[in-house]
C-alpha cells in the first residue's frame, strides 16, 4: 500500500523494497523540484536571532532564580490523613512547538506535573505555552540552546539554582535540515543536526543524571525521542538516504568538516542522513544509559517513535511542496499520521504511566493507539556501537 506512494512523486524518487539497496534519492530532486530556489537566506535573520538569544539567556538566568521549594515526593501529613504524591517535575527540551509542546500540555493538564520547558527561544516558548492554554502554575520556561555546550552547562546550573527536583528528563528537541547543501555547525563546531540532536542531549542527560538520581519520586525516567526513520528494519527507514554510522570515523574526528567529515560515517554531507544518524545515536544512547545505570539507579531509560506527526515545525526547512503533500501522504497512503495532540499523549504516557516503567525499551503504538515494545534495527541495537558512540561523544563534549 505504502509503495503506491512512490508513483505520486518524481521518477528520481524510487522506494526500495525492505532490506534491498536502491537508487540513491537526492534530496535536491524530491518531488522533481530543485530546492535551490527555496533555500532561505539565513544571513539577514541570523544576526537578529543571536541578539534575541543573548536576551533569552539573560532572562532564563533571572527566571531560574525564582526558587521553588523542594518537597518530599510523598507528603505524609495530608489534611485527610491520606498519603499524597507531590507534583512531578519534568524537563522537556524543545517544548516550544510540536511534540514537546503537546506533551507539556498533556502533562500540565493532569495537574500532577510541573513542566520545565527547556527552550532556545524564551519568548516563543512563553507564547506557545499561553496559546496552548497551559496554566501558569504548571510550567516554567528556562533557556537552553542545545547547539552550544556552554548553554547546556548554564542550563544545568540554572536548573539546580531553581531548587526544583528532577523526576523526569525528556530529550525531545531536534533540527532537520534536508535541503542544506553545505553543513552548518554548533558553537563548538559540530555538524548542527548531530551536534544538537545527539551531542547537546548527551551532555545534558549525562550532567542531569545526578539530579535524577537524587529525586525521591517513585518513578524516575530519562526519555530520548527516537524515530522510525533511523531504523532500517522498516519501510520508512529504507527511504534513502538511509541512516548508517559506519565505522564512526567522522564522529571520532569531531564532525567539523575541516580535518574530518561533518558526517558520522565520514561521508559527504547530507542533511537528511545526518538527522537519521542523530536519531540512531539517540536510540543507542538510551540503551547504553540502561546498561550502565539502570540497575544501580533504578531510573527507567526509554525511547519511542510517537508516530508521524507530519504537521510539526520539524519540516520547516523542507520545500513548500513537501510540506503541503507530506501530511495527506502520511494520512491517506502510509496511514502513519498522528496529530500533535495524540503524539503528545503518547509521550506523556512514557513520562508518567505506571505500566511503562520498563527500562531499555523503544516504545511504539499500533493502529488502536496501544503502546507496544518495538524492535530496533540491527545498527540501532548494536551494543558495541553504542559503547563506541558513548566513548567518542564523551570526548567531544568534554566529559572525558
Ligand atoms: P518541532 O520542530 O516542532 O520541535 C522541535 C523543537 O526543538 C522546537 O521546540 C525547537 O525550538 C527545538 N530546538 C531545535 N533546535 C534547538 C536547540 N538548538 N536548542 C533547543 N531547542 C531546539 O519538531 P517535532 O515536534 O516534530 O520534533 C520533536 C521530536 O520528535 C524530535 O526529536 C523529532 O526527531 C521527533 N520525531 C518527530 C516526528 C515527526 O513526524 N514530526 C517523527 C518521529 C520523531 P524552536 O521552537 O525554537 O524552533
Ligand atoms: Mg516517510 C509506513 C510507511 C512510512 C512511515 C510510517 C513514514 C514515516 N514514512 C513512510 C513511508 C515513506 N516515506 C515512503 C514510502 C516514502 C517515499 C515516497 C517516504 C518519503 C519520505 C520523505 C521524503 N518520508 C519522510 C520524508 C522526510 O523528509 C521525512 C524524514 O525522513 O524526516 C527525517 C519522512 C518521514 N517519514 C515518516 C516519518 C515519521 C518521517 C519524519 C520524521 C522523523 O523521522 O522524524
Short mmCIF file of C-alpha atoms in Angstrom, two decimals, residues 117-262:
data_model
loop_
_atom_site.label_atom_id
_atom_site.label_comp_id
_atom_site.label_asym_id
_atom_site.label_seq_id
_atom_site.Cartn_x
_atom_site.Cartn_y
_atom_site.Cartn_z
CA UNK A 117 10.14 23.95 29.15
CA UNK A 118 13.82 23.97 28.16
CA UNK A 119 13.84 26.13 25.03
CA UNK A 120 16.22 28.17 22.90
CA UNK A 121 13.67 30.94 22.32
CA UNK A 122 12.27 32.16 25.60
CA UNK A 123 9.55 34.41 24.17
CA UNK A 124 8.39 31.83 21.65
CA UNK A 125 8.09 29.25 24.43
CA UNK A 126 6.13 31.63 26.69
CA UNK A 127 3.75 32.45 23.84
CA UNK A 128 3.38 28.79 22.91
CA UNK A 129 2.56 27.81 26.50
CA UNK A 130 -0.04 30.58 26.71
CA UNK A 131 -1.70 29.77 23.42
CA UNK A 132 -1.77 26.06 24.32
CA UNK A 133 -3.65 27.10 27.48
CA UNK A 134 -1.10 25.72 29.94
CA UNK A 135 -1.82 27.23 33.35
CA UNK A 136 0.93 29.49 34.70
CA UNK A 137 1.48 27.49 37.86
CA UNK A 138 2.14 24.34 35.83
CA UNK A 139 5.15 25.45 33.81
CA UNK A 140 8.42 27.38 33.87
CA UNK A 141 10.39 28.35 30.78
CA UNK A 142 14.16 28.07 31.06
CA UNK A 143 16.67 28.90 28.38
CA UNK A 144 18.54 26.04 26.71
CA UNK A 145 20.32 26.09 23.36
CA UNK A 146 21.44 22.56 22.62
CA UNK A 147 23.69 23.83 19.84
CA UNK A 148 26.01 25.29 22.48
CA UNK A 149 27.63 23.15 25.18
CA UNK A 150 28.14 26.29 27.30
CA UNK A 151 24.40 26.86 27.17
CA UNK A 152 23.78 23.23 28.21
CA UNK A 153 26.06 23.67 31.24
CA UNK A 154 24.45 27.04 32.03
CA UNK A 155 21.01 25.42 31.88
CA UNK A 156 22.08 22.72 34.33
CA UNK A 157 23.41 25.39 36.74
CA UNK A 158 20.23 27.46 36.41
CA UNK A 159 18.06 24.42 36.92
CA UNK A 160 19.96 23.46 40.07
CA UNK A 161 19.66 27.01 41.40
CA UNK A 162 15.92 26.86 40.92
CA UNK A 163 15.78 24.26 43.69
CA UNK A 164 13.31 22.07 41.82
CA UNK A 165 13.77 18.34 41.92
CA UNK A 166 14.23 16.48 38.63
CA UNK A 167 11.97 13.47 38.29
CA UNK A 168 11.85 13.00 34.51
CA UNK A 169 14.01 14.35 31.69
CA UNK A 170 12.68 14.27 28.13
CA UNK A 171 15.24 14.83 25.35
CA UNK A 172 12.87 15.89 22.59
CA UNK A 173 14.31 18.88 20.69
CA UNK A 174 15.65 18.34 17.18
CA UNK A 175 16.55 20.01 13.92
CA UNK A 176 16.14 18.50 10.46
CA UNK A 177 17.95 20.16 7.54
CA UNK A 178 17.05 18.15 4.43
CA UNK A 179 17.64 20.92 1.89
CA UNK A 180 21.01 22.15 3.16
CA UNK A 181 23.74 21.92 0.53
CA UNK A 182 26.53 22.58 2.99
CA UNK A 183 26.82 21.68 6.66
CA UNK A 184 26.26 24.27 9.37
CA UNK A 185 27.79 23.95 12.82
CA UNK A 186 27.13 24.30 16.52
CA UNK A 187 29.05 26.74 18.72
CA UNK A 188 31.74 24.10 19.26
CA UNK A 189 31.94 23.29 15.55
CA UNK A 190 29.97 20.03 15.35
CA UNK A 191 27.66 19.48 12.37
CA UNK A 192 24.37 21.04 13.51
CA UNK A 193 21.95 18.08 13.37
CA UNK A 194 24.12 15.57 15.22
CA UNK A 195 25.53 18.38 17.40
CA UNK A 196 22.05 19.46 18.54
CA UNK A 197 20.01 16.28 18.46
CA UNK A 198 22.67 13.96 19.88
CA UNK A 199 25.70 15.73 21.40
CA UNK A 200 23.75 18.54 23.14
CA UNK A 201 21.36 15.99 24.63
CA UNK A 202 24.21 13.65 25.50
CA UNK A 203 25.90 16.29 27.66
CA UNK A 204 22.57 17.42 29.15
CA UNK A 205 21.50 13.94 30.17
CA UNK A 206 24.93 12.95 31.46
CA UNK A 207 25.00 16.02 33.71
CA UNK A 208 21.39 15.72 34.85
CA UNK A 209 21.69 12.02 35.66
CA UNK A 210 22.99 13.07 39.07
CA UNK A 211 19.87 15.20 39.64
CA UNK A 212 17.53 12.41 38.53
CA UNK A 213 19.35 10.09 40.87
CA UNK A 214 18.73 12.43 43.81
CA UNK A 215 14.99 12.61 43.20
CA UNK A 216 12.76 10.76 45.66
CA UNK A 217 9.94 10.46 43.12
CA UNK A 218 8.65 6.87 42.86
CA UNK A 219 9.38 6.53 39.13
CA UNK A 220 12.32 8.44 37.68
CA UNK A 221 12.76 8.41 33.93
CA UNK A 222 15.10 9.59 31.18
CA UNK A 223 13.42 9.57 27.79
CA UNK A 224 15.16 10.21 24.48
CA UNK A 225 12.87 10.62 21.46
CA UNK A 226 13.86 8.31 18.59
CA UNK A 227 12.30 7.68 15.21
CA UNK A 228 11.26 5.07 12.70
CA UNK A 229 13.37 6.80 10.04
CA UNK A 230 16.56 5.84 11.90
CA UNK A 231 15.52 2.19 11.89
CA UNK A 232 16.40 0.39 8.66
CA UNK A 233 14.28 -2.63 9.63
CA UNK A 234 11.21 -0.62 8.49
CA UNK A 235 9.94 0.68 5.15
CA UNK A 236 10.26 4.29 6.34
CA UNK A 237 13.85 3.62 7.40
CA UNK A 238 14.67 2.38 3.92
CA UNK A 239 13.78 5.63 2.19
CA UNK A 240 17.16 6.98 1.03
CA UNK A 241 19.36 8.39 2.37
CA UNK A 242 19.45 5.63 4.98
CA UNK A 243 20.91 6.02 8.45
CA UNK A 244 24.36 4.47 8.73
CA UNK A 245 27.01 5.34 11.29
CA UNK A 246 29.68 3.29 9.51
CA UNK A 247 32.89 2.94 11.49
CA UNK A 248 32.27 6.29 13.26
CA UNK A 249 35.37 7.90 11.73
CA UNK A 250 33.64 11.30 11.27
CA UNK A 251 32.42 11.32 14.87
CA UNK A 252 35.91 10.41 16.04
CA UNK A 253 37.23 13.38 14.06
CA UNK A 254 34.76 15.83 15.63
CA UNK A 255 32.29 16.34 12.72
CA UNK A 256 33.87 19.69 11.94
CA UNK A 257 34.07 19.46 8.16
CA UNK A 258 37.69 20.68 8.26
CA UNK A 259 40.14 17.96 9.18
CA UNK A 260 37.27 15.48 9.43
CA UNK A 261 33.99 14.81 7.67
CA UNK A 262 30.84 16.52 9.00
#
